[in-house]
Amino acid sequence: MPFLDAVRLALQQIWVQKLKSFFTLLGVMIGVTFLIAVVSIVGGMSRYMTEQLVGKIMAVNSFELRHRPNINMGDHDDNYWRELRRRPRIRESDIEPVTSALPDGVLWAAVGTDNLAASSRYVSKPKGVTAFTVTDDYFTIKRMEPVSGRLFSPQEFERGMPVIVIGQDVADYFFPALDPVGRELTIRGIPYQIVGLMEKQGSAFGFSFDKFIVAPQKSTINRYVNAHGVIDAIMIQTPSREGLLSAQETVRQVMRARHGLRPSQKDDFALETSDSALEFWNKIKSYLVIAGVALPAIGLVVGAIVIMNIMLVAVAERTREIGIRKSLGARRRDIMSQFLVESATLSTVGAALGVATGFAFAKLIAAVTPLPAAVELWSVFLGVGIGAGVGIIAGAYPASRASRLDPITALRAE
Amino acid sequence: MSQDTIEAPLGATAERQAVLATSGEAPGKDWVIVTRGIKREYDMGGEIVRALRGVDLAIQRNEYVAIMGPSGSGKSTLMNVIGCLDTPNEGEYWLNGARVSSMSDDELARVRNKEIGFVFQTFNLLPRATALHNVELPLVYAGVGSVERKRRAREALSRVQLDGRMDHRPNELSGGQRQRVAIARALVNNPSILLADEPTGNLDSTTSQEIMRVFESLADQGQTVIMVTHEPDIARHARRVVVLRDGLIASDERRSAFVEKLGVTV
Ligand SMILES: Nc1ncnc2c1ncn2[C@@H]1O[C@H](COP(=O)(O)OP(=O)(O)OP(=O)(O)O)[C@@H](O)[C@H]1O
Ligand SMILES: [Mg+2]
């Protein structure tokens, strides 16, 4: 029998027994739903992690010299944390030796950061903001631009004048329906003049990147951010990706020498890149993918068993039909392919429904939680392919039983 | 009609005796069916039921044969063997000069598809398929394309006067109409023999007469027909009557002779 006739016959059969067919393909449908949902969410998170989250924390082609890593993902033992606590801080005095060893064209900025309470005359309640104290090239490295107002002048940097630029959330909270540029924000009793409002940075996992203020490093804010002479990081950006490794190596040698480390001793500072921040994510991702494949696989096995049983029942119920077909000249392979196509069509329809509900599920999760979802085209083909495969495997035994029925015995069945 | 009564009984013709006697040899072209010593036994848990105990039967092209006999005499068993639905335990079966007993599964399917049209007492239509689709089925397995299939199925249905019922399902048709669909299905692939096992067994007498007229006219057009029936009334339409008793042929005669005998007994 031609393939298309067989598929049409199978679809008719499924349509005639809609409810039964639906329950039959439920297992495959649920399996594929989970597969697609997990693949979409893991894919979405992955893209999000690389493009958004880490990209926002870390500037491109850059690394940060810190006394310990800013992003501590992964499972670490007590020794690890104890060792981190013993590390010496990075100091202002490290800036000159480190940066003078770097080749021309490399940008750097010293950065200090802490959460501080701020207030304005327009809102009664003070609120915490993330305060950064930075040197000249910070905005260039981070590619941050003001949407209104301006950045700091060299003089303001040089003299540590009481000026700040602020993020969108800070503007929205402290200056509702007002232009914040030119107004004042008070921190620890000292008023700072807002010279610029920065463009929106967005958010990740419900965490906003717009709750910041930035001040020159020499500003009085710095004394509330860090103890005297201490800085949190030196941010270093090379013109290209190629220069990144050698710049890191240069900085490593300078710092090891300054801390007097012997060759056998490990670094007591961190050189953090966006890659090292992503390392842990990649590890989580592989676990998620394994879970995302193993769970649906169980559903698919259950689905296959259900389909096999339903097909065995179908063969028993339709023994007479098989007898009629055989009496009219159907060969073994005709009967075999009829039932194989039927179970493959059945589970492919289930898989197609599963693909649809999987995407709907992923979209729903993306809508109600901060988790993102990305629809991957290949997972559609994977889902439908799995459906056909499950149907063929589950249908093989019932189909072969049907094809071996003796015509006259089959005709006598009731 | 009157010419039948003049001829001698075919059961005794020397030709037929000769064909049946040459065991192991392929019969000539004219013989559609030749069975030599066909036996069919069923093992019913130790007890052997002998449904056929050595049937010798030779049927030529264009014959119209009725098979009669009491219930359980082996009529259906013989029809199933002739229709390649059942395999005998012993004996030779030649169909159009080919030895059926040595055929593979696929060859048997091809023979059922191309050489044989089978009409059952219980119609055996696919309940969920339309009349047209039921008639198309043998063509599907013959590998005929969809357009040609539909054309030929329509043609076969109009041969049995069902032009207006092509899209009806079996449960939307009367018994007589269902049997016509079955006849159209049996004929659609131009088989060399049309087999019918009690085709009117489930029909009332008026409808039976209608169906018999269909067979009659097919036979008149040269179709070879073998039909099992209980009713002498119906056997009267055939031109040769074979009577089975206990799995053996009890008599094999011209209809005229049979009718005369009936006249005596009835
Ligand atoms: N599948 C089977 N298993 C066991 N015995 C069978 C089987 N088919 C037929 N028989 C036996 O073989 C004998 C012949 O049966 P068959 O059906 O050929 O008779 P029949 O002449 O067609 O009878 P009827 O006029 O009632 O249809 C009977 O004794 C029957 O019980
Ligand atoms: Mg019978």
XYZ file of C-alpha atoms and ligand atoms in Angstrom:
712
model
C 0.000 0.000 0.000
C 1.384 3.455 -0.889
C 2.751 5.385 2.095
C 0.362 8.320 1.802
C -2.677 6.015 1.682
C -1.367 4.357 4.822
C -0.949 7.692 6.607
C -4.437 8.784 5.547
C -5.858 5.504 6.802
C -4.008 5.960 10.085
C -5.301 9.503 10.514
C -8.845 8.301 9.834
C -8.393 5.598 12.443
C -7.122 8.141 14.971
C -9.989 10.517 14.164
C -12.630 7.821 14.548
C -11.334 7.010 18.038
C -10.460 10.531 19.125
C -10.654 10.086 22.869
C -8.847 6.759 22.957
C -6.202 8.073 20.604
C -5.701 11.113 22.792
C -5.047 9.017 25.886
C -2.786 6.771 23.881
C -0.594 9.609 22.784
C -0.644 11.379 26.150
C 2.565 9.683 27.304
C 4.501 10.737 24.236
C 2.929 14.168 24.409
C 3.972 14.717 28.022
C 7.467 13.415 27.339
C 7.962 15.732 24.389
C 6.342 18.645 26.253
C 8.951 18.361 28.996
C 11.756 17.892 26.528
C 10.822 21.005 24.561
C 10.145 23.066 27.691
C 13.466 22.114 29.281
C 15.420 22.616 26.064
C 13.779 26.016 25.545
C 14.376 27.193 29.085
C 17.940 25.896 29.298
C 18.604 27.428 25.877
C 17.056 30.701 26.963
C 18.962 30.785 30.235
C 22.162 29.993 28.459
C 21.731 32.822 26.000
C 20.689 35.064 28.838
C 23.675 34.144 30.931
C 26.175 34.788 28.187
C 24.586 37.813 26.566
C 22.857 39.541 29.421
C 23.874 38.693 32.934
C 27.596 38.152 32.612
C 27.786 40.677 29.769
C 26.353 43.339 32.051
C 28.571 42.552 34.988
C 31.688 42.130 32.888
C 32.721 44.401 30.035
C 33.894 42.887 26.730
C 37.551 41.819 26.397
C 38.133 42.733 29.966
C 39.212 41.210 33.219
C 39.223 42.393 36.780
C 41.979 42.120 39.324
C 40.302 41.436 42.661
C 41.435 39.950 45.920
C 38.695 37.328 45.479
C 36.262 36.511 42.690
C 33.154 38.661 42.462
C 31.051 35.839 41.026
C 31.402 32.776 43.276
C 29.310 30.125 41.644
C 29.876 26.499 42.370
C 30.350 24.342 45.405
C 33.420 25.142 47.460
C 34.621 23.720 50.744
C 35.447 25.580 53.942
C 39.159 25.678 53.100
C 38.354 27.632 49.975
C 36.432 30.256 51.907
C 39.048 30.400 54.675
C 41.755 30.955 52.103
C 39.673 33.747 50.507
C 39.305 35.507 53.851
C 43.072 35.457 54.443
C 43.865 37.137 51.133
C 45.352 40.647 51.179
C 43.178 43.409 49.691
C 44.077 45.177 46.463
C 45.346 48.648 47.363
C 45.601 51.999 45.660
C 49.335 51.514 45.777
C 48.980 48.497 43.479
C 47.465 50.617 40.708
C 50.628 52.284 39.483
C 52.861 49.152 39.300
C 50.130 47.091 37.655
C 48.983 49.599 35.071
C 52.446 50.818 34.092
C 53.379 47.231 33.151
C 50.512 47.054 30.622
C 51.149 47.797 26.939
C 49.836 50.918 25.202
C 46.190 50.955 24.205
C 45.066 48.972 27.232
C 42.441 50.796 29.297
C 42.087 50.465 33.034
C 39.955 51.784 35.858
C 40.062 51.361 39.614
C 36.688 50.514 41.083
C 35.291 50.476 44.585
C 31.737 49.506 45.383
C 29.321 49.148 48.305
C 25.669 49.553 49.157
C 24.915 52.901 50.790
C 21.703 54.557 51.948
C 20.733 57.713 50.025
C 18.008 60.311 50.360
C 16.573 63.252 48.463
C 14.274 66.109 49.431
C 11.555 64.809 47.079
C 11.034 61.452 48.807
C 10.697 61.024 52.549
C 12.149 57.519 52.870
C 15.866 56.880 52.319
C 16.777 53.911 50.140
C 19.842 51.818 49.437
C 21.812 52.346 46.229
C 24.864 50.583 44.810
C 27.628 53.151 44.955
C 30.668 52.901 42.657
C 33.785 55.022 42.989
C 35.777 54.910 39.782
C 38.695 56.400 37.857
C 38.627 58.095 34.428
C 38.268 55.249 31.953
C 35.461 53.399 33.750
C 32.677 54.649 31.473
C 34.700 53.973 28.313
C 35.391 50.384 29.376
C 31.774 49.727 30.383
C 30.481 51.532 27.270
C 28.061 53.489 29.408
C 26.567 56.698 28.061
C 24.392 59.328 29.753
C 20.887 59.808 28.316
C 20.792 63.287 29.767
C 23.442 65.461 31.385
C 27.119 64.516 31.076
C 29.960 62.405 32.473
C 32.625 63.760 34.836
C 35.204 66.255 33.641
C 38.930 65.512 34.164
C 38.936 68.186 36.850
C 36.063 66.584 38.734
C 37.953 63.280 38.644
C 41.185 64.979 39.653
C 39.732 66.922 42.591
C 37.177 64.372 43.725
C 34.354 66.881 43.475
C 30.923 66.019 44.992
C 29.310 65.023 41.697
C 27.602 61.778 40.691
C 25.873 60.137 37.753
C 22.904 57.887 38.506
C 20.989 54.935 37.079
C 17.356 54.920 35.945
C 15.954 53.250 39.094
C 17.665 55.795 41.334
C 16.183 58.616 39.247
C 12.721 57.034 39.314
C 12.734 56.587 43.086
C 14.336 59.790 44.334
C 13.090 62.174 41.651
C 9.623 61.027 40.667
C 8.406 62.849 37.533
C 11.407 65.196 37.738
C 14.568 65.646 35.715
C 17.269 64.561 38.198
C 20.116 66.342 36.391
C 21.220 69.360 38.439
C 19.435 68.161 41.598
C 21.041 66.723 44.715
C 21.213 63.288 46.307
C 22.372 63.086 49.918
C 24.628 60.298 51.170
C 25.829 60.209 54.784
C 24.756 63.808 55.221
C 26.734 65.114 52.265
C 24.832 66.385 49.212
C 26.102 65.351 45.778
C 25.147 67.082 42.579
C 23.769 64.859 39.820
C 25.480 65.694 36.521
C 24.218 62.782 34.391
C 21.491 60.215 34.078
C 22.785 56.960 32.554
C 21.000 54.826 29.975
C 18.999 51.848 31.154
C 21.056 48.716 31.868
C 18.158 46.297 32.268
C 17.809 43.387 34.667
C 18.561 39.703 35.063
C 16.585 37.154 37.110
C 14.583 39.989 38.617
C 17.721 41.798 39.730
C 17.941 45.355 38.383
C 21.213 46.814 37.094
C 19.899 50.375 37.368
C 20.070 50.968 41.104
C 23.541 52.502 40.952
C 25.292 55.789 41.470
C 28.842 56.444 40.251
C 31.239 58.976 41.805
C 34.888 59.903 41.084
C 37.266 57.756 43.082
C 38.635 60.732 44.985
C 35.148 61.759 46.045
C 34.269 61.698 49.759
C 31.946 58.753 49.052
C 34.999 56.542 48.665
C 35.662 56.619 52.396
C 32.286 54.944 53.011
C 32.883 52.410 50.255
C 36.300 51.115 51.336
C 38.829 51.478 54.124
C 41.581 53.960 53.423
C 43.852 52.939 50.541
C 41.844 49.854 49.649
C 40.108 49.298 46.301
C 37.802 46.498 45.202
C 39.072 45.964 41.700
C 41.198 47.149 38.870
C 39.269 46.722 35.663
C 41.491 46.147 32.616
C 40.351 46.129 28.990
C 42.493 45.139 26.008
C 41.736 46.401 22.487
C 41.209 42.848 21.232
C 40.506 39.392 22.580
C 44.030 38.270 21.680
C 45.682 40.723 24.066
C 43.575 39.558 26.989
C 45.678 36.539 28.002
C 49.062 38.258 27.879
C 47.677 41.241 29.790
C 46.390 38.846 32.453
C 49.809 37.184 32.617
C 51.546 40.543 33.002
C 49.243 41.545 35.838
C 49.666 38.135 37.480
C 53.475 38.443 37.525
C 53.367 41.987 38.941
C 50.961 40.998 41.700
C 52.837 37.811 42.609
C 55.996 39.826 42.955
C 54.276 42.466 45.047
C 52.803 39.839 47.365
C 56.147 38.026 47.516
C 54.722 34.664 46.397
C 57.082 31.752 45.880
C 56.632 29.655 42.675
C 55.001 26.845 44.668
C 52.361 29.131 46.115
C 49.058 29.753 44.389
C 47.813 33.200 43.401
C 46.280 35.047 46.350
C 44.220 37.271 44.063
C 41.689 36.725 41.282
C 41.832 37.628 37.606
C 38.221 37.378 36.666
C 36.983 37.252 33.068
C 33.497 36.732 31.743
C 34.614 33.222 30.738
C 35.517 32.296 34.290
C 32.160 33.620 35.451
C 30.444 31.456 32.816
C 32.366 28.343 33.737
C 30.036 27.415 36.534
C 26.966 28.137 34.455
C 28.196 25.698 31.832
C 28.493 23.087 34.541
C 24.923 23.665 35.762
C 23.747 23.608 32.185
C 25.104 20.126 31.561
C 23.273 18.844 34.660
C 20.074 20.564 33.525
C 20.372 19.080 30.062
C 20.889 15.590 31.494
C 17.825 16.002 33.729
C 15.966 17.556 30.815
C 16.648 14.495 28.705
C 16.295 11.805 31.376
C 12.902 12.930 32.681
C 11.185 13.074 29.271
C 12.853 9.773 28.366
C 10.914 8.109 31.175
C 7.719 9.671 29.812
C 8.549 8.409 26.345
C 9.216 4.875 27.554
C 5.875 4.901 29.365
C 4.296 6.336 26.204
C 5.847 3.583 24.110
C 4.511 0.877 26.431
C 1.031 2.410 26.318
C 1.140 2.616 22.537
C 2.336 -0.965 22.252
C -0.532 -2.171 24.430
C -3.113 -0.092 22.617
C -1.809 -1.383 19.303
C -2.024 -4.977 20.548
C -5.623 -4.323 21.547
C -6.236 -2.685 18.174
C -4.841 -5.731 16.387
C -7.103 -7.995 18.444
C -10.145 -5.785 17.857
C -9.463 -5.515 14.170
C -8.610 -9.140 13.501
C -11.595 -9.389 11.188
C -10.508 -6.294 9.282
C -7.083 -7.875 8.872
C -8.774 -11.042 7.595
C -10.811 -9.033 5.093
C -7.744 -7.190 3.864
C -5.789 -10.416 3.536
C -8.642 -12.064 1.637
C -8.499 -9.155 -0.798
C -4.781 -9.604 -1.436
C -2.956 -7.700 1.324
C 0.532 -9.122 1.833
C 2.253 -9.453 5.203
C 4.214 -6.308 4.577
C 1.024 -4.384 3.720
C -0.555 -5.265 7.059
C 2.750 -4.689 8.838
C 3.188 -1.233 7.373
C -0.455 -0.343 7.986
C -0.073 -0.887 11.718
C 3.433 0.547 11.857
C 2.341 3.703 10.084
C -0.641 3.878 12.383
C 1.384 3.737 15.576
C 4.059 6.035 14.136
C 1.397 8.541 13.058
C -0.267 8.262 16.435
C 2.871 9.033 18.377
C 4.034 11.668 15.900
C 0.739 13.471 16.392
C 1.387 13.135 20.135
C 4.881 14.520 19.702
C 3.593 17.422 17.599
C 1.064 18.266 20.306
C 3.898 17.916 22.814
C 6.035 20.371 20.844
C 3.166 22.874 20.886
C 2.396 22.483 24.586
C 6.129 22.427 25.370
C 6.575 25.817 23.745
C 3.444 27.122 25.424
C 4.784 25.833 28.731
C 8.180 27.460 28.174
C 6.519 30.756 27.223
C 4.321 30.567 30.302
C 7.312 29.996 32.546
C 9.109 32.869 30.846
C 6.069 35.088 31.414
C 5.454 34.360 35.106
C 9.037 33.853 36.318
C 12.265 35.743 35.595
C 13.478 32.652 33.712
C 13.783 33.327 29.999
C 12.873 30.884 27.201
C 14.280 30.550 23.707
C 12.495 28.484 21.062
C 15.034 26.271 19.331
C 14.068 25.086 15.846
C 16.101 21.903 16.119
C 14.069 20.810 19.126
C 10.938 20.777 16.930
C 12.578 18.286 14.588
C 13.952 16.365 17.548
C 10.510 16.139 19.166
C 8.750 15.023 16.003
C 11.576 12.607 15.170
C 11.378 11.079 18.633
C 7.619 10.714 18.191
C 7.985 8.792 14.942
C 10.761 6.674 16.432
C 8.790 5.766 19.543
C 5.783 4.851 17.390
C 7.807 2.601 15.120
C 9.512 0.836 18.025
C 6.276 0.425 19.978
C 4.326 -0.632 16.886
C 6.795 -3.205 15.595
C 5.671 -6.137 17.704
C 1.880 -5.614 17.362
C 2.286 -4.964 13.626
C 4.252 -8.130 13.120
C 1.630 -10.097 15.074
C -1.090 -8.652 12.857
C 0.797 -9.448 9.672
C 1.228 -13.102 10.630
C -2.486 -13.771 11.190
C -3.894 -16.585 9.111
C -6.520 -15.130 6.727
C -9.260 -17.668 7.393
C -8.784 -17.605 11.177
C -8.818 -13.822 11.109
C -12.021 -13.756 9.039
C -13.804 -15.984 11.557
C -12.981 -13.637 14.458
C -15.817 -11.610 15.885
C -32.908 -23.146 -21.397
C -34.164 -26.044 -23.362
C -30.732 -26.927 -24.794
C -29.475 -27.823 -21.263
C -31.817 -30.722 -20.998
C -30.477 -32.350 -24.158
C -26.807 -32.529 -23.118
C -25.287 -35.423 -21.260
C -24.205 -34.906 -17.617
C -20.788 -33.202 -17.497
C -19.792 -35.237 -14.458
C -19.120 -38.146 -16.705
C -17.202 -36.505 -19.513
C -14.048 -38.330 -20.464
C -12.115 -35.058 -20.670
C -12.753 -34.277 -17.042
C -11.833 -37.785 -15.965
C -8.577 -37.487 -17.900
C -7.598 -34.154 -16.279
C -8.320 -35.470 -12.805
C -6.396 -38.679 -13.407
C -3.066 -37.149 -14.519
C -1.836 -36.486 -11.014
C 1.185 -34.146 -10.674
C 0.729 -32.651 -14.132
C -0.366 -29.114 -14.939
C -3.804 -29.087 -16.538
C -4.403 -27.367 -19.868
C -5.274 -23.711 -20.331
C -9.022 -24.169 -20.283
C -9.118 -25.521 -16.765
C -9.447 -22.733 -14.253
C -9.546 -25.054 -11.264
C -8.321 -28.587 -10.813
C -8.133 -30.232 -7.398
C -6.806 -33.765 -7.002
C -7.378 -35.623 -3.749
C -7.748 -32.518 -1.576
C -7.900 -33.326 2.145
C -8.422 -30.888 4.963
C -8.400 -32.057 8.562
C -8.779 -30.169 11.789
C -7.216 -31.367 15.002
C -9.769 -30.563 17.688
C -7.732 -31.432 20.743
C -6.965 -35.018 19.810
C -10.127 -35.636 17.832
C -9.530 -35.289 14.093
C -12.339 -33.647 12.115
C -12.110 -34.578 8.429
C -13.739 -31.645 6.624
C -12.512 -32.722 3.165
C -11.589 -36.343 2.534
C -10.228 -36.312 -0.993
C -12.012 -33.943 -3.336
C -11.421 -34.214 -7.102
C -12.906 -31.282 -8.918
C -12.212 -29.793 -12.357
C -13.851 -26.593 -13.528
C -13.485 -25.009 -16.945
C -13.531 -21.380 -17.941
C -17.021 -19.823 -18.154
C -18.712 -22.487 -16.035
C -21.373 -21.581 -13.489
C -21.229 -24.171 -10.717
C -23.381 -24.531 -7.615
C -22.030 -26.474 -4.646
C -24.665 -28.042 -2.426
C -24.774 -30.457 0.455
C -25.884 -30.755 4.040
C -24.493 -28.554 6.789
C -21.001 -29.623 7.802
C -20.356 -31.482 4.551
C -17.292 -29.308 3.824
C -18.660 -26.763 1.323
C -17.126 -23.720 2.998
C -13.875 -25.551 3.609
C -13.644 -26.380 -0.091
C -14.417 -22.780 -1.077
C -11.730 -21.462 1.277
C -9.197 -23.845 -0.224
C -10.186 -22.799 -3.747
C -10.064 -19.158 -2.668
C -6.497 -19.610 -1.323
C -7.630 -18.568 2.149
C -7.011 -22.036 3.578
C -4.333 -24.619 2.848
C -5.200 -28.294 2.367
C -3.289 -30.955 4.300
C -3.008 -33.157 1.273
C -3.683 -33.120 -2.450
C -2.960 -30.851 -5.411
C -4.637 -27.621 -6.259
C -4.020 -26.061 -9.670
C -5.352 -22.593 -10.438
C -5.015 -21.447 -14.068
C -2.275 -24.004 -14.577
C -0.229 -22.855 -11.534
C 0.262 -25.099 -8.535
C -1.127 -23.259 -5.506
C 0.144 -25.786 -2.949
C 3.733 -24.707 -3.567
C 3.193 -20.955 -3.475
C 4.836 -18.567 -1.004
C 2.864 -16.235 1.232
C 3.319 -13.276 -1.109
C 2.335 -15.319 -4.175
C -0.829 -16.462 -2.395
C -1.648 -12.831 -1.611
C -1.155 -11.961 -5.265
C -3.463 -14.797 -6.349
C -6.156 -13.705 -3.873
C -5.786 -10.203 -5.194
C -5.728 -10.847 -8.944
C -7.294 -14.238 -9.677
C -10.020 -14.581 -7.085
C -13.118 -12.604 -6.217
C -14.682 -13.869 -2.985
C -18.256 -13.047 -1.910
C -19.084 -14.038 1.672
C -22.395 -14.778 3.362
C -21.650 -12.068 5.938
C -20.511 -9.549 3.279
C -17.228 -8.823 5.104
C -17.177 -5.141 4.228
C -15.040 -2.715 6.219
C -17.697 -1.058 8.397
C -16.115 2.394 8.532
C -15.263 2.653 4.854
C -17.643 3.901 2.158
C -18.924 1.586 -0.553
C -16.482 3.162 -2.981
C -13.535 2.706 -0.664
C -14.477 -0.909 0.051
C -14.499 -1.620 -3.661
C -11.183 0.205 -4.096
C -9.382 -2.049 -1.590
C -8.284 -4.854 -3.942
C -6.927 -2.183 -6.291
C -5.006 -0.582 -3.428
C -3.212 -3.890 -2.847
C -2.729 -4.286 -6.590
C -0.817 -0.993 -6.529
C -3.242 0.868 -8.814
C -2.991 4.671 -8.594
C -5.702 6.627 -6.811
C -7.394 8.174 -9.864
C -7.551 4.926 -11.827
C -8.678 3.136 -8.661
C -11.653 5.439 -8.179
C -12.618 5.183 -11.828
C -12.593 1.387 -11.803
C -14.386 1.165 -8.440
C -17.169 3.450 -9.727
C -17.447 1.345 -12.843
C -17.753 -1.865 -10.788
C -20.384 -0.306 -8.539
C -22.459 0.784 -11.495
C -22.279 -2.751 -12.881
C -24.249 -3.815 -9.797
C -26.629 -0.809 -10.024
C -25.218 1.079 -7.038
C -24.358 4.369 -8.763
C -26.216 6.421 -6.192
C -24.770 4.695 -3.110
C -21.009 5.094 -3.563
C -20.461 7.301 -0.530
C -22.627 5.277 1.830
C -21.134 3.230 4.614
C -22.250 -0.409 5.007
C -24.600 0.435 7.907
C -26.370 2.930 5.639
C -27.117 0.198 3.083
C -29.666 -2.638 2.950
C -28.492 -6.251 3.033
C -28.961 -6.640 -0.701
C -27.051 -3.427 -1.363
C -24.230 -4.561 0.919
C -23.946 -7.800 -0.998
C -23.857 -5.851 -4.257
C -20.957 -3.800 -2.884
C -19.226 -7.081 -2.017
C -19.841 -8.376 -5.530
C -18.502 -5.153 -7.056
C -15.424 -5.510 -4.825
C -14.963 -9.132 -5.927
C -15.186 -8.130 -9.579
C -13.152 -4.936 -9.608
C -9.826 -6.651 -10.325
C -11.311 -8.843 -13.132
C -10.668 -12.158 -11.362
C -10.614 -15.415 -13.270
C -13.108 -16.929 -10.809
C -15.861 -15.477 -8.705
C -16.420 -17.508 -5.504
C -19.560 -17.031 -3.426
C -20.212 -18.889 -0.159
C -23.972 -18.712 0.525
C -24.174 -15.145 -0.829
C -27.919 -14.999 -0.154
C -27.798 -16.742 3.217
C -28.457 -13.501 5.100
C -31.030 -12.091 2.661
C -34.806 -12.389 2.270
C -36.167 -14.241 -0.731
C -36.945 -11.196 -2.902
C -33.472 -9.744 -2.328
C -31.982 -13.211 -2.893
C -33.645 -13.344 -6.300
C -32.155 -9.939 -7.143
C -28.667 -11.050 -6.136
C -29.082 -14.282 -8.101
C -29.969 -12.253 -11.167
C -26.677 -10.387 -10.727
C -24.734 -13.686 -10.682
C -26.797 -14.969 -13.589
C -25.960 -11.997 -15.746
C -22.270 -12.157 -14.777
C -22.217 -15.794 -15.792
C -23.935 -14.901 -19.042
C -21.149 -12.373 -19.682
C -18.647 -15.231 -19.414
C -17.551 -14.908 -15.761
C -16.584 -18.235 -14.159
C -18.708 -18.571 -11.001
C -18.652 -21.091 -8.148
C -21.400 -20.694 -5.568
C -22.273 -22.514 -2.370
C -25.957 -22.621 -1.547
C -28.422 -24.580 0.529
C -31.459 -23.659 -1.502
C -32.449 -25.744 -4.522
C -34.300 -22.674 -5.771
C -31.044 -20.860 -6.056
C -29.089 -23.814 -7.369
C -31.559 -23.867 -10.222
C -29.799 -20.803 -11.650
C -26.493 -22.618 -11.983
C -25.623 -24.814 -14.948
C -23.797 -27.491 -12.991
C -24.434 -28.759 -9.481
C -21.794 -30.428 -7.289
C -23.135 -32.128 -4.160
C -20.794 -32.705 -1.208
C -21.451 -35.227 1.509
C -19.087 -35.919 4.440
C -16.184 -34.215 2.747
C -16.527 -36.072 -0.547
C -18.224 -35.283 -3.843
C -21.466 -37.251 -3.865
C -22.622 -36.122 -7.288
C -21.499 -33.733 -10.006
C -24.099 -33.195 -12.681
C -25.642 -30.950 -15.265
C -28.280 -28.769 -13.691
C -30.991 -30.340 -15.860
C -30.339 -33.755 -14.390
C -30.268 -32.308 -10.913
C -33.537 -30.486 -11.419
C -35.174 -33.685 -12.582
C -34.032 -35.464 -9.475
C -35.309 -32.606 -7.367
C -38.610 -33.006 -9.085
C -38.707 -36.552 -7.796
C -37.626 -35.779 -4.232
C -39.430 -32.495 -3.603
N -11.744 -24.068 11.913
C -12.289 -25.265 12.119
N -11.909 -25.982 13.172
C -12.442 -27.194 13.415
N -13.373 -27.787 12.646
C -13.814 -27.099 11.574
C -13.292 -25.786 11.271
N -13.901 -25.350 10.137
C -14.764 -26.332 9.786
N -14.706 -27.368 10.636
C -15.456 -28.611 10.551
O -15.343 -29.125 9.257
C -16.573 -29.616 8.795
C -16.982 -28.904 7.525
O -17.276 -27.566 7.804
P -17.750 -26.527 6.703
O -17.837 -25.177 7.337
O -16.908 -26.672 5.518
O -19.207 -27.045 6.393
P -20.303 -26.439 5.428
O -20.628 -27.478 4.456
O -19.875 -25.118 4.910
O -21.507 -26.252 6.443
P -22.617 -25.103 6.455
O -23.607 -25.484 5.393
O -23.225 -25.234 7.823
O -21.974 -23.804 6.206
C -17.564 -29.418 9.922
O -17.662 -30.611 10.642
C -16.929 -28.357 10.772
O -17.283 -28.530 12.121
Mg -20.566 -23.102 5.103
